[in-house]
CSV table of C-alpha atoms in Angstrom, one decimal:
chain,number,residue,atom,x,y,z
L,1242,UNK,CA,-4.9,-34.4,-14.7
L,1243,UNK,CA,-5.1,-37.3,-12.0
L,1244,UNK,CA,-7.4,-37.3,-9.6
L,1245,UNK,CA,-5.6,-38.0,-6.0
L,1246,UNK,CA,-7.8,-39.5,-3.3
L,1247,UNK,CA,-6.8,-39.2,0.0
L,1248,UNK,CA,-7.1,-40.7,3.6
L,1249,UNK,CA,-10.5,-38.6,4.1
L,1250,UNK,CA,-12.0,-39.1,0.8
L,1251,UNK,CA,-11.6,-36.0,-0.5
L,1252,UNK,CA,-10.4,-35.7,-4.2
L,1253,UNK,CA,-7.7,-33.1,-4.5
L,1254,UNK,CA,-6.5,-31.7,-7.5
L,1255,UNK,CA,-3.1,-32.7,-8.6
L,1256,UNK,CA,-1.5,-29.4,-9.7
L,1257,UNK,CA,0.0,-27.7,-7.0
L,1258,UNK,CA,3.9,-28.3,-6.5
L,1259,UNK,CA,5.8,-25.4,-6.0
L,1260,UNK,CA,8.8,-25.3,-8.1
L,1261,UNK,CA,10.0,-28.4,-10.3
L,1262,UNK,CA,9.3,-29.3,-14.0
L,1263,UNK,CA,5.5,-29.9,-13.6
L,1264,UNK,CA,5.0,-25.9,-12.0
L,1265,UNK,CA,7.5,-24.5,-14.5
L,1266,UNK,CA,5.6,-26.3,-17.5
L,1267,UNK,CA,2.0,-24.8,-16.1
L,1268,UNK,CA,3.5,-21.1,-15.7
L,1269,UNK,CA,0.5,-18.5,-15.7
L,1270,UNK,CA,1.8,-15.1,-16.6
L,1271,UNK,CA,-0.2,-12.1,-15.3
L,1272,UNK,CA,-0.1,-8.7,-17.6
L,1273,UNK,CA,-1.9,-5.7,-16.7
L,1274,UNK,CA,-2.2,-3.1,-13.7
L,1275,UNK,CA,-0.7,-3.8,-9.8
L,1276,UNK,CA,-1.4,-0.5,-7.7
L,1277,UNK,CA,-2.7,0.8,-4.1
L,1278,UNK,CA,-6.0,0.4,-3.0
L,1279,UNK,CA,-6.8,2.6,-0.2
L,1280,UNK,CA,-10.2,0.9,1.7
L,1281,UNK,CA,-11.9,2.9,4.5
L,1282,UNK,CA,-11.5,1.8,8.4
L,1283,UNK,CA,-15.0,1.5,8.6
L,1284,UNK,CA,-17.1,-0.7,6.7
L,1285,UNK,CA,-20.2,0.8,5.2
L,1286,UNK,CA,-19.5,4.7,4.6
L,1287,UNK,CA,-19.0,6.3,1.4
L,1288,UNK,CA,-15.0,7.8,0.9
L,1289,UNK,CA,-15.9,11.5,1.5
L,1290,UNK,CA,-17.2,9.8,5.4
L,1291,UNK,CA,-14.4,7.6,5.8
L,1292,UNK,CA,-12.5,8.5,8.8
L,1293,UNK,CA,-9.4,6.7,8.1
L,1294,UNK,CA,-7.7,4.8,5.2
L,1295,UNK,CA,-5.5,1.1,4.8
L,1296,UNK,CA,-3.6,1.0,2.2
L,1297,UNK,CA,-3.5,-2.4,0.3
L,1298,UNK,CA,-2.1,-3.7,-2.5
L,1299,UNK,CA,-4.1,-4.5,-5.5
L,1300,UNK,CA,-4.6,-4.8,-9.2
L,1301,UNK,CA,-6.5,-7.9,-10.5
L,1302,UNK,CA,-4.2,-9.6,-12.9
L,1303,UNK,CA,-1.2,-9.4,-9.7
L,1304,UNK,CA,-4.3,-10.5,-7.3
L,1305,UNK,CA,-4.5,-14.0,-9.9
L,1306,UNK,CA,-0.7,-14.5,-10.1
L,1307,UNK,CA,-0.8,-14.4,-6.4
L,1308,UNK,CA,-4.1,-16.8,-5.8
L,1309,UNK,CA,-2.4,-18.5,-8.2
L,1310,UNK,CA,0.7,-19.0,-6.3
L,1311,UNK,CA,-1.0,-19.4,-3.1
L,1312,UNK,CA,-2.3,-23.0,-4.1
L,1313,UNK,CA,1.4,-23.7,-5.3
L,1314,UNK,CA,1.0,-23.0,-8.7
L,1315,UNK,CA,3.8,-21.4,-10.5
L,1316,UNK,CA,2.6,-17.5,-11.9
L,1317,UNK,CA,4.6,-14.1,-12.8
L,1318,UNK,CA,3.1,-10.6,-13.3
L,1319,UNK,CA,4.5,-8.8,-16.1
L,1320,UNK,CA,3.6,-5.0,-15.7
L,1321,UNK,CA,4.6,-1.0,-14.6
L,1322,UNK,CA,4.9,0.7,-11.3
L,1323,UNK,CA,6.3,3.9,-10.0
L,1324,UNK,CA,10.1,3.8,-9.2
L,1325,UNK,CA,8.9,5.0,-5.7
L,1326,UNK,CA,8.1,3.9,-2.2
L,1327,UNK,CA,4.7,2.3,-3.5
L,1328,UNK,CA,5.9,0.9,-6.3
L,1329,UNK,CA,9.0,-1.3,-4.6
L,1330,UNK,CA,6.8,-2.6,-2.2
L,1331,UNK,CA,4.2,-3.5,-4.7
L,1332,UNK,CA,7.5,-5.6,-6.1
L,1333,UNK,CA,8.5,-7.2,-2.9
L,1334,UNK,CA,4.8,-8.6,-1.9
L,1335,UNK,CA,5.2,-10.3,-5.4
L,1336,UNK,CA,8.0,-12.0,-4.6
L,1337,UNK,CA,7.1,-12.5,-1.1
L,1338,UNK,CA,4.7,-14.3,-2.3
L,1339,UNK,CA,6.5,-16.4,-4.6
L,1340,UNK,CA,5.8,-14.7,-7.7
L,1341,UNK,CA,8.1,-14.0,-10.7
L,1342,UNK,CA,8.4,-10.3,-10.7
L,1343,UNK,CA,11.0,-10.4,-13.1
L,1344,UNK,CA,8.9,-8.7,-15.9
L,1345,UNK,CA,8.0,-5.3,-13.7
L,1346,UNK,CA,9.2,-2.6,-15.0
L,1347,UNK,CA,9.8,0.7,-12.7
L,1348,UNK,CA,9.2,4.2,-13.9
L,1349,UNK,CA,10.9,7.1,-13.0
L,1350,UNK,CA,9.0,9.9,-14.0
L,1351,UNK,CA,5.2,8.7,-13.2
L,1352,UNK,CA,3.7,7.8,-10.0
L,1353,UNK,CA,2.7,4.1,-8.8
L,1354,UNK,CA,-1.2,4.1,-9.2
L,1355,UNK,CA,-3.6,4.9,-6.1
L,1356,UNK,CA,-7.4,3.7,-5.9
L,1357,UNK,CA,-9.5,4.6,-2.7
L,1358,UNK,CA,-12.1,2.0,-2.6
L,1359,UNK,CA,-15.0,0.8,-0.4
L,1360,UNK,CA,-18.1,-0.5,-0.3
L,1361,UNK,CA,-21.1,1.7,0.6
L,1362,UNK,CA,-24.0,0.7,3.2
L,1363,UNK,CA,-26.0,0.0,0.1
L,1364,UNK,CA,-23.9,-2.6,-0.9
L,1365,UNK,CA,-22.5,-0.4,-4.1
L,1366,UNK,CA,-18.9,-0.2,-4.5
L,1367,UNK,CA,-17.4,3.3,-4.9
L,1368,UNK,CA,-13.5,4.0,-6.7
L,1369,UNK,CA,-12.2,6.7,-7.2
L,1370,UNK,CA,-8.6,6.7,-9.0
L,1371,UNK,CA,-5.3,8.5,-9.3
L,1372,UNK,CA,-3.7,7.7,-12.4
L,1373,UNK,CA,-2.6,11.0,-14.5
L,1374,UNK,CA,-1.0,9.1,-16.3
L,1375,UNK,CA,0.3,6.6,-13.5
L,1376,UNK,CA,3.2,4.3,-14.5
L,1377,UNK,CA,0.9,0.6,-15.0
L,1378,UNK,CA,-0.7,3.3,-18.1
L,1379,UNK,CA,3.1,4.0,-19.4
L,1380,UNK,CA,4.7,0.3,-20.2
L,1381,UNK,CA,5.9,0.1,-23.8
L,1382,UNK,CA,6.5,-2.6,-26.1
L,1383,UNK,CA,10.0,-2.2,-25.5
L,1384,UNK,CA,10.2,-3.2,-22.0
L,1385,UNK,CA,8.4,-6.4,-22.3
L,1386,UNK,CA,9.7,-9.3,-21.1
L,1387,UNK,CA,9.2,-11.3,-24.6
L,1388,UNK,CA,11.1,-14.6,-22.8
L,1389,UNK,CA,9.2,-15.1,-20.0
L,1390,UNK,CA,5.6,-14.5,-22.2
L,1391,UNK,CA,6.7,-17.4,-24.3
L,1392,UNK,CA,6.8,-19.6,-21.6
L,1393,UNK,CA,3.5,-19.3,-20.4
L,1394,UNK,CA,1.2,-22.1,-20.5
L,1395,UNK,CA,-1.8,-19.3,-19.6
L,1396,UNK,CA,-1.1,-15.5,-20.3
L,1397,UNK,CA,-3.9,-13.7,-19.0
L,1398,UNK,CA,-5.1,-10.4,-18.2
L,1399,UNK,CA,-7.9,-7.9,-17.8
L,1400,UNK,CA,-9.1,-5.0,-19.4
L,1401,UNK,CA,-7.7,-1.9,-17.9
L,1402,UNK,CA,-4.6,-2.0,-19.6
L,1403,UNK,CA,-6.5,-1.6,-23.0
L,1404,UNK,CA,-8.1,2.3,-21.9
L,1405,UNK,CA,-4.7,4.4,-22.8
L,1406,UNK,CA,-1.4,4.5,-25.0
L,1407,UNK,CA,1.0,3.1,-25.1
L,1408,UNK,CA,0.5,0.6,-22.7
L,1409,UNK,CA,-2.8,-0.8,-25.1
L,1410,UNK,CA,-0.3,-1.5,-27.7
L,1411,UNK,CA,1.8,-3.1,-25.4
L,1412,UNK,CA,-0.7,-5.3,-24.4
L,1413,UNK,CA,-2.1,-5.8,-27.9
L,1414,UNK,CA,2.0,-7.3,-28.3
L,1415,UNK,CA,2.4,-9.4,-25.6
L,1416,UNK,CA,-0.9,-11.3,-26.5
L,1417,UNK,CA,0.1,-11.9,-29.9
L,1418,UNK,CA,3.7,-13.2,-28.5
L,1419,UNK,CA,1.6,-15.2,-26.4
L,1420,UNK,CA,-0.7,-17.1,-28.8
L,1421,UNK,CA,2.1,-17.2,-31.2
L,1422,UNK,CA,4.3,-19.6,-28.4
L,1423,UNK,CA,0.9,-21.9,-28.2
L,1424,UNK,CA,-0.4,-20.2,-24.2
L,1425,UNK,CA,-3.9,-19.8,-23.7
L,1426,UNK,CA,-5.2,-16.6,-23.4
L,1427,UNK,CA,-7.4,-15.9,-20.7
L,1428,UNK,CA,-9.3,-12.8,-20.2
L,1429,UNK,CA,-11.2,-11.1,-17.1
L,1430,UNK,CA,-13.7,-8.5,-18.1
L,1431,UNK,CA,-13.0,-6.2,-15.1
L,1432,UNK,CA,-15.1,-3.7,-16.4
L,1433,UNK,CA,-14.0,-0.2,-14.4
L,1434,UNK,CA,-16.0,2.6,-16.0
L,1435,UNK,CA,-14.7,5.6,-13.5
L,1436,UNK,CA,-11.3,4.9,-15.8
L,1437,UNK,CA,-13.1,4.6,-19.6
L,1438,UNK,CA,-13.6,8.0,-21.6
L,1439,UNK,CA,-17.6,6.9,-22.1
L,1440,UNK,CA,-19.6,3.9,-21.6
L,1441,UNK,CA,-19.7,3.1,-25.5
L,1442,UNK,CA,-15.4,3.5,-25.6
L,1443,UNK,CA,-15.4,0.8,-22.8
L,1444,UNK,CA,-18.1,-1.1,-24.6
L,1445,UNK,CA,-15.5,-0.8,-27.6
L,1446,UNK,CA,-12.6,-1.2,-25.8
L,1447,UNK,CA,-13.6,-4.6,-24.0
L,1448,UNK,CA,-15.0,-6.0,-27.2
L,1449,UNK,CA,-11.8,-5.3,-29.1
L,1450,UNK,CA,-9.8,-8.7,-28.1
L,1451,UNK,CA,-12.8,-10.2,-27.6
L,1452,UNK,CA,-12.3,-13.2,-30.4
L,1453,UNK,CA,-8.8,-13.8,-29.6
L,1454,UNK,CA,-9.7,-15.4,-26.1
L,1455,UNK,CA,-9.8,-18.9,-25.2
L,1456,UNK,CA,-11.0,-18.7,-21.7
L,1457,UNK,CA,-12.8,-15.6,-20.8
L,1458,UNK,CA,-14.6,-14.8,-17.2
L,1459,UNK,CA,-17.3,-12.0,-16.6
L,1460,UNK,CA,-19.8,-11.1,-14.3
L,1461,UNK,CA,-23.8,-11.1,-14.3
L,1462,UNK,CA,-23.1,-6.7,-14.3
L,1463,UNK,CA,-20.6,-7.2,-17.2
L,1464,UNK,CA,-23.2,-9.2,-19.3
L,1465,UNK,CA,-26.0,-6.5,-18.8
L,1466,UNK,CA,-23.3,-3.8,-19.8
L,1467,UNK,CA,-21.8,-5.6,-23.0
L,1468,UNK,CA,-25.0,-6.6,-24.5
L,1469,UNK,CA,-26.8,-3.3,-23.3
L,1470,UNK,CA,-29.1,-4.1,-21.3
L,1471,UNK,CA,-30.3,-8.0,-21.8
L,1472,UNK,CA,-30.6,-10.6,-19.2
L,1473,UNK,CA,-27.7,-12.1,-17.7
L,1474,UNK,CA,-29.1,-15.1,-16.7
L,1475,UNK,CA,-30.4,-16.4,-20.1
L,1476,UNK,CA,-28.1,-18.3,-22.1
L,1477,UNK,CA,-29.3,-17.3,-25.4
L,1478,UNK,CA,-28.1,-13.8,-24.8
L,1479,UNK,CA,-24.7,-15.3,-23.6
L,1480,UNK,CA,-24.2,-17.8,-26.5
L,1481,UNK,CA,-25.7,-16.0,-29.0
L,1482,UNK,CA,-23.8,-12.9,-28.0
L,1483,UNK,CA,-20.4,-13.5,-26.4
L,1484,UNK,CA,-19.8,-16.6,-27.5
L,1485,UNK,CA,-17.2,-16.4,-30.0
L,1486,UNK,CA,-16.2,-19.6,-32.8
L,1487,UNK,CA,-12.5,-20.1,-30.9
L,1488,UNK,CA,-13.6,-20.0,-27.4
L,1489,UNK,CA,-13.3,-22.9,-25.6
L,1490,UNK,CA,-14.4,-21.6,-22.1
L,1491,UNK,CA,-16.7,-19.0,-20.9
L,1492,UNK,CA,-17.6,-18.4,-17.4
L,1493,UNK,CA,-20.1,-16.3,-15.5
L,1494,UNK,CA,-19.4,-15.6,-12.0
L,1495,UNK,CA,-22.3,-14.9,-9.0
L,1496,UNK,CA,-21.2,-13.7,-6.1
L,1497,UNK,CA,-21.9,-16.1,-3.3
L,1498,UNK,CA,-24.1,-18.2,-5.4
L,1499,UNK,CA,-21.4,-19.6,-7.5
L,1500,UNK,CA,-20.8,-19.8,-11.4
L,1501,UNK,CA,-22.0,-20.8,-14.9
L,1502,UNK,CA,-20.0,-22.4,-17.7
L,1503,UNK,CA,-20.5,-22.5,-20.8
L,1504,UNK,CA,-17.7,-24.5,-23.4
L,1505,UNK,CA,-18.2,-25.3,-27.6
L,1506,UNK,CA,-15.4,-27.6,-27.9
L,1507,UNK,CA,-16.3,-29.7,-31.1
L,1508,UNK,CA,-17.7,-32.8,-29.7
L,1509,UNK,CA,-17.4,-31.3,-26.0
L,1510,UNK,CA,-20.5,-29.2,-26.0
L,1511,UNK,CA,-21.6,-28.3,-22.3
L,1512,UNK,CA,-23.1,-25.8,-20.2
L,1513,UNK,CA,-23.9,-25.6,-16.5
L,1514,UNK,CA,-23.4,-24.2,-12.6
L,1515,UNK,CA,-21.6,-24.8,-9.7
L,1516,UNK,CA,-23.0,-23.6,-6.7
L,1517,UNK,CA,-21.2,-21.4,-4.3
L,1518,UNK,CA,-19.3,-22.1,-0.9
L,1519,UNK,CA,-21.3,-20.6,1.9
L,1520,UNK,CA,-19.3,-18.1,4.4
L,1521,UNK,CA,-20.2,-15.3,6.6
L,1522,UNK,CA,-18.9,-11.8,4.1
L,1523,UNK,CA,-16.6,-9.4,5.6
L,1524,UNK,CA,-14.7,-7.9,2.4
L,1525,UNK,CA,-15.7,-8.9,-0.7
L,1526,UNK,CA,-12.5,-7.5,-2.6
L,1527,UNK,CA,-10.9,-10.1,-4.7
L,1528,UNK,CA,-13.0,-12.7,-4.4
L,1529,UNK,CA,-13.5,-12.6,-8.6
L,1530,UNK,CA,-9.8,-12.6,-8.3
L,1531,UNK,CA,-9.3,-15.5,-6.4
L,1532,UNK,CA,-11.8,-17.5,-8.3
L,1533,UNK,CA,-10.0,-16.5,-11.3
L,1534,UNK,CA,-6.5,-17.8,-9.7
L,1535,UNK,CA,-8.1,-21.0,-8.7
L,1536,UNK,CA,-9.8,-22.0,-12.2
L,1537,UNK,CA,-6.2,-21.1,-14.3
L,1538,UNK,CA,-4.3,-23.4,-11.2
L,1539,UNK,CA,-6.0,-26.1,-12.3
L,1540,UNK,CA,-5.9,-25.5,-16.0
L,1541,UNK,CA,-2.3,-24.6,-15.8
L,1542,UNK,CA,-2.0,-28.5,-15.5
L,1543,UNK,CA,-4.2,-29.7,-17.4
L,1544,UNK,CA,-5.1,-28.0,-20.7
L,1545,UNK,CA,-7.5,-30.3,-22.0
L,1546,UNK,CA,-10.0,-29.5,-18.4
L,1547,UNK,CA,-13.0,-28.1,-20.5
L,1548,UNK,CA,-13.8,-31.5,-23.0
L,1549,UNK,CA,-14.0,-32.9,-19.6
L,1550,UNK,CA,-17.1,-31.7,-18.1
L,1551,UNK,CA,-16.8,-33.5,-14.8
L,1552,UNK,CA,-13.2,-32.6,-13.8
L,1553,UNK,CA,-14.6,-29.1,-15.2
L,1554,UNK,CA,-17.2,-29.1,-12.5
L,1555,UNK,CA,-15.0,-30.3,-9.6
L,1556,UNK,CA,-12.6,-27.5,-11.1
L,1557,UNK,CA,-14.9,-24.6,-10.4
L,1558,UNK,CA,-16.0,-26.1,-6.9
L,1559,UNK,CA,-12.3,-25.7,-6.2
L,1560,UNK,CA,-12.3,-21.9,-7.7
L,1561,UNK,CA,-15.8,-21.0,-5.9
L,1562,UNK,CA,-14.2,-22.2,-2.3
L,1563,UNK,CA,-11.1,-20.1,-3.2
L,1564,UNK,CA,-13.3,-17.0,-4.0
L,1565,UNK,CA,-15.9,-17.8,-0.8
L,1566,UNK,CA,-12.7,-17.7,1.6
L,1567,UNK,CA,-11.2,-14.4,0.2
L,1568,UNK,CA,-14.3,-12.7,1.4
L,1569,UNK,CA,-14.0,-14.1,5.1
L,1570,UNK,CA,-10.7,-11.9,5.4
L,1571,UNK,CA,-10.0,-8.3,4.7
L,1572,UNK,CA,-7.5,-7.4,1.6
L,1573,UNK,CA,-7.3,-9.0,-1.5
L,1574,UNK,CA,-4.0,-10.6,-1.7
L,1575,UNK,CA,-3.6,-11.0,2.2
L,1576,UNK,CA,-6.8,-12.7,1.8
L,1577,UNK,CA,-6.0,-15.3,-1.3
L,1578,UNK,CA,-6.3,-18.9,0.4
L,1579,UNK,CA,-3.7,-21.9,0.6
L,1580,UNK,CA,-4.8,-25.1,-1.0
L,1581,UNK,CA,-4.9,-26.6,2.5
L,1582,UNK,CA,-7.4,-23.8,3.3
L,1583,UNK,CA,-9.7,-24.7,0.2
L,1584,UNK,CA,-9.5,-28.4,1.0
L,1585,UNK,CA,-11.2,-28.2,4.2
L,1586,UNK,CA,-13.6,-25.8,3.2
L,1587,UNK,CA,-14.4,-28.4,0.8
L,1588,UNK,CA,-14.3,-31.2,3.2
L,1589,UNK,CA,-16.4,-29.6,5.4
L,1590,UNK,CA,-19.2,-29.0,2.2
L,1591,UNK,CA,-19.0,-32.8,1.0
C-alpha cells in the first residue's frame, strides 16, 4: 500500500475509494449480532434511575462494517434480525450507510434483539439484554450467504454469536467458508458475560476458535478474564498465552491511551504501542468498534501490513484517531468518523 503525501504533509492512507475494483477486491464481511441499544438520557445513572431512554442501533460486528464504510472502504454484514419495525430499520441504516446488507436475514417468528445500556457514575458499564431467543441467536447454516463470504478479503466477527444454537454452528460454517476462499479471519473478543451461561462457558466459548484467527483484537479486561487473572500489561502472559502459531496479528486496545501490537510473522517479529488521540469523552460506545473498522480499512488493502512494522504503526495511529473521535459524539454508528474527519485529527496531532 502507497503512501500518498499531500499538499499539508500529511501521509494518508491509500485505501479508501468507494466503489470500483480496488474497494470490491478489499471487501470486509461483518457476521454476528446487529440489535437496539437503549442508552439512558442522562449520563451517569444506573438503568433502574434512568429517566428516559434513546434507542440506537448497535451490534459490534455491524458497528465495523459501518466504520468501515465510513472511511470509504467497501464492508457487508451478514446476520439475523426480527422481521419487525426494529429489525427493517436496523436494515435500512446499513444500507444508508453504504453497506451490503444483502446477507441479513429477517425472522418472522423471533423478535429483533433489545440491549439497555449505559454507563454508571463510577465509570462501569451496565447491559441488561432481551434476547429469549432473539432472531441474531436463530440464523442457520442454511441462510447464509456462502457467495458473498467467498469474496471477502477479511471476514470477521465477535464472539456473541458463538453462546447459543444454531446460530454457533452457523458461524462455526461461515468461517470455514471463509478461510477456505483465502479471507483473513479477524476476531474481536467482545467478551459480554450478562449473555454467557457461566464465566468458565465463556472462557470456553471464546477460546474455541481461538487458533483459527489471523488477526485478533482484545482488551486489557479481556486479557485478565482469559488467562484468569494475570497481568495484562505483561507481554509474557500475552505471548506465552494467546499467542497462537498461525497468528499474524494481535492487538490490545487501551482506552484513551492507545494500543499494543504484537505480530510473529517468520522473519517479521515485532511488538509495540501506539499512543492514543487525545479528546474530551462524551460516550464511549463504539470506540473499540471504530478502532476495529479503521485497522481492517487499511488491511483490506493491503494484506501484507503486519511484516511491515512502520506502515503497521502509522496504521493503528489511523485506527486510534477513528476510535478517539467516536467517543466525542453520542451513538455508535452515528458517531463512526469520515476519513476526512481522522485526517485532521491527525493533522492537528503531527
Amino acid at each position: 500500500m502507497a503512501n500518498i503525501p499531500t499538499s499539508d504533509g500529511l501521509k494518508t492512507l491509500s485505501l479508501y475509494s468507494n466503489g470500483g475494483s480496488e474497494a470490491n477486491s478489499s471487501l470486509v464481511v461483518c457476521f454476528g449480532e446487529m440489535l437496539i441499544d437503549f442508552v439512558p438520557s442522562v449520563s451517569g445513572v444506573s438503568l433502574a434511575e434512568a429517566p428516559a431512554f434513546h434507542k440506537a442501533p448497535g451490534g459490534a460486528p455491524a458497528n465495523v462494517a459501518v466504520g468501515i464504510s465510513r472511511l470509504g472502504g467497501s464492508s457487508a454484514f451478514i446476520g439475523k434480525v426480527g422481521d419487525d419495525e426494529f429489525g427493517r430499520m436496523l436494515a435500512d441504516i446499513l444500507k444508508e450507510n453504504k453497506v451490503d446488507n444483502s446477507g441479513m436475514r429477517f425472522d418472522q417468528k423471533a423478535r429483533t434483539a433489545l440491549a439497555f445500556v449505559t454507563l454508571r457514575s463510577d465509570g462501569e458499564r451496565e447491559f441488561m439484554f432481551f434476547r429469549n431467543p432473539s432472531a441474531d441467536m436463530l440464523l442457520h447454516e442454511s441462510e447464509l450467504d456462502v457467495n458473498l463470504i467467498k469474496q471477502a478479503s477479511i471476514f470477521h466477527y465477535g464472539s456473541i454469536s458463538l453462546i447459543e444454537e444454531p446460530c454457533k454452528s452457523t458461524h462455526l460454517a461461515a468461517m470455514a467458508i471463509a478461510k477456505k476462499s483465502g479471507s483473513i479471519l479477524s476476531y474481536d473478543v467482545n467478551l459480554r458475560l450478562p449473555l454467557w451461561p457461566s464465566e468458565d462457558a465463556a472462557r470456553d466459548g471464546i477460546m474455541s476458535i481461538w487458533d483459527q484467527a489471523d488477526v485478533i483484537k482484545v482488551s486489557e479486561d479481556e486479557i485478565t478474564f482469559l488467562t484468569r487473572g494475570d497481568d495484562p500489561y505483561d507481554d509474557n502472559v500475552v505471548l506465552n498465552k494467546l499467542f497462537h502459531p498461525n497468528l499474524k496479528l494481535l492487538l490490545v486496545s487501551e482506552g484513551p491511551d492507545g494500543c499494543r501490537y504484537y505480530t510473529q510473522a517468520r522473519i517479521h517479529n515485532f511488538k509495540g504501542r501506539v499512543p492514543g488521540v487525545k479528546v474530551k469523552p462524551v460516550d464511549t460506545t463504539g470506540a473499540g468498534d471504530a478502532f476495529v473498522g479503521g485497522i481492517l480499512s487499511v488491511l483490506a488493502s493491503d494484506t501484507d501490513l503486519y511484516k511491515d512494522e512502520a506502515k503497521l504503526r502509522e496504521a493503528l495511529l489511523f485506527a486510534n484517531a477513528c476510535g478517539a473521535l467516536t467517543v466525542t459524539k453520542k451513538g455508535a454508528i452515528p458517531a463512526m468518523p469520515t476519513r476526512d474527519e481522522v485526517q485532521k485529527i491527525l493533522k492537528r496531532d503531527s
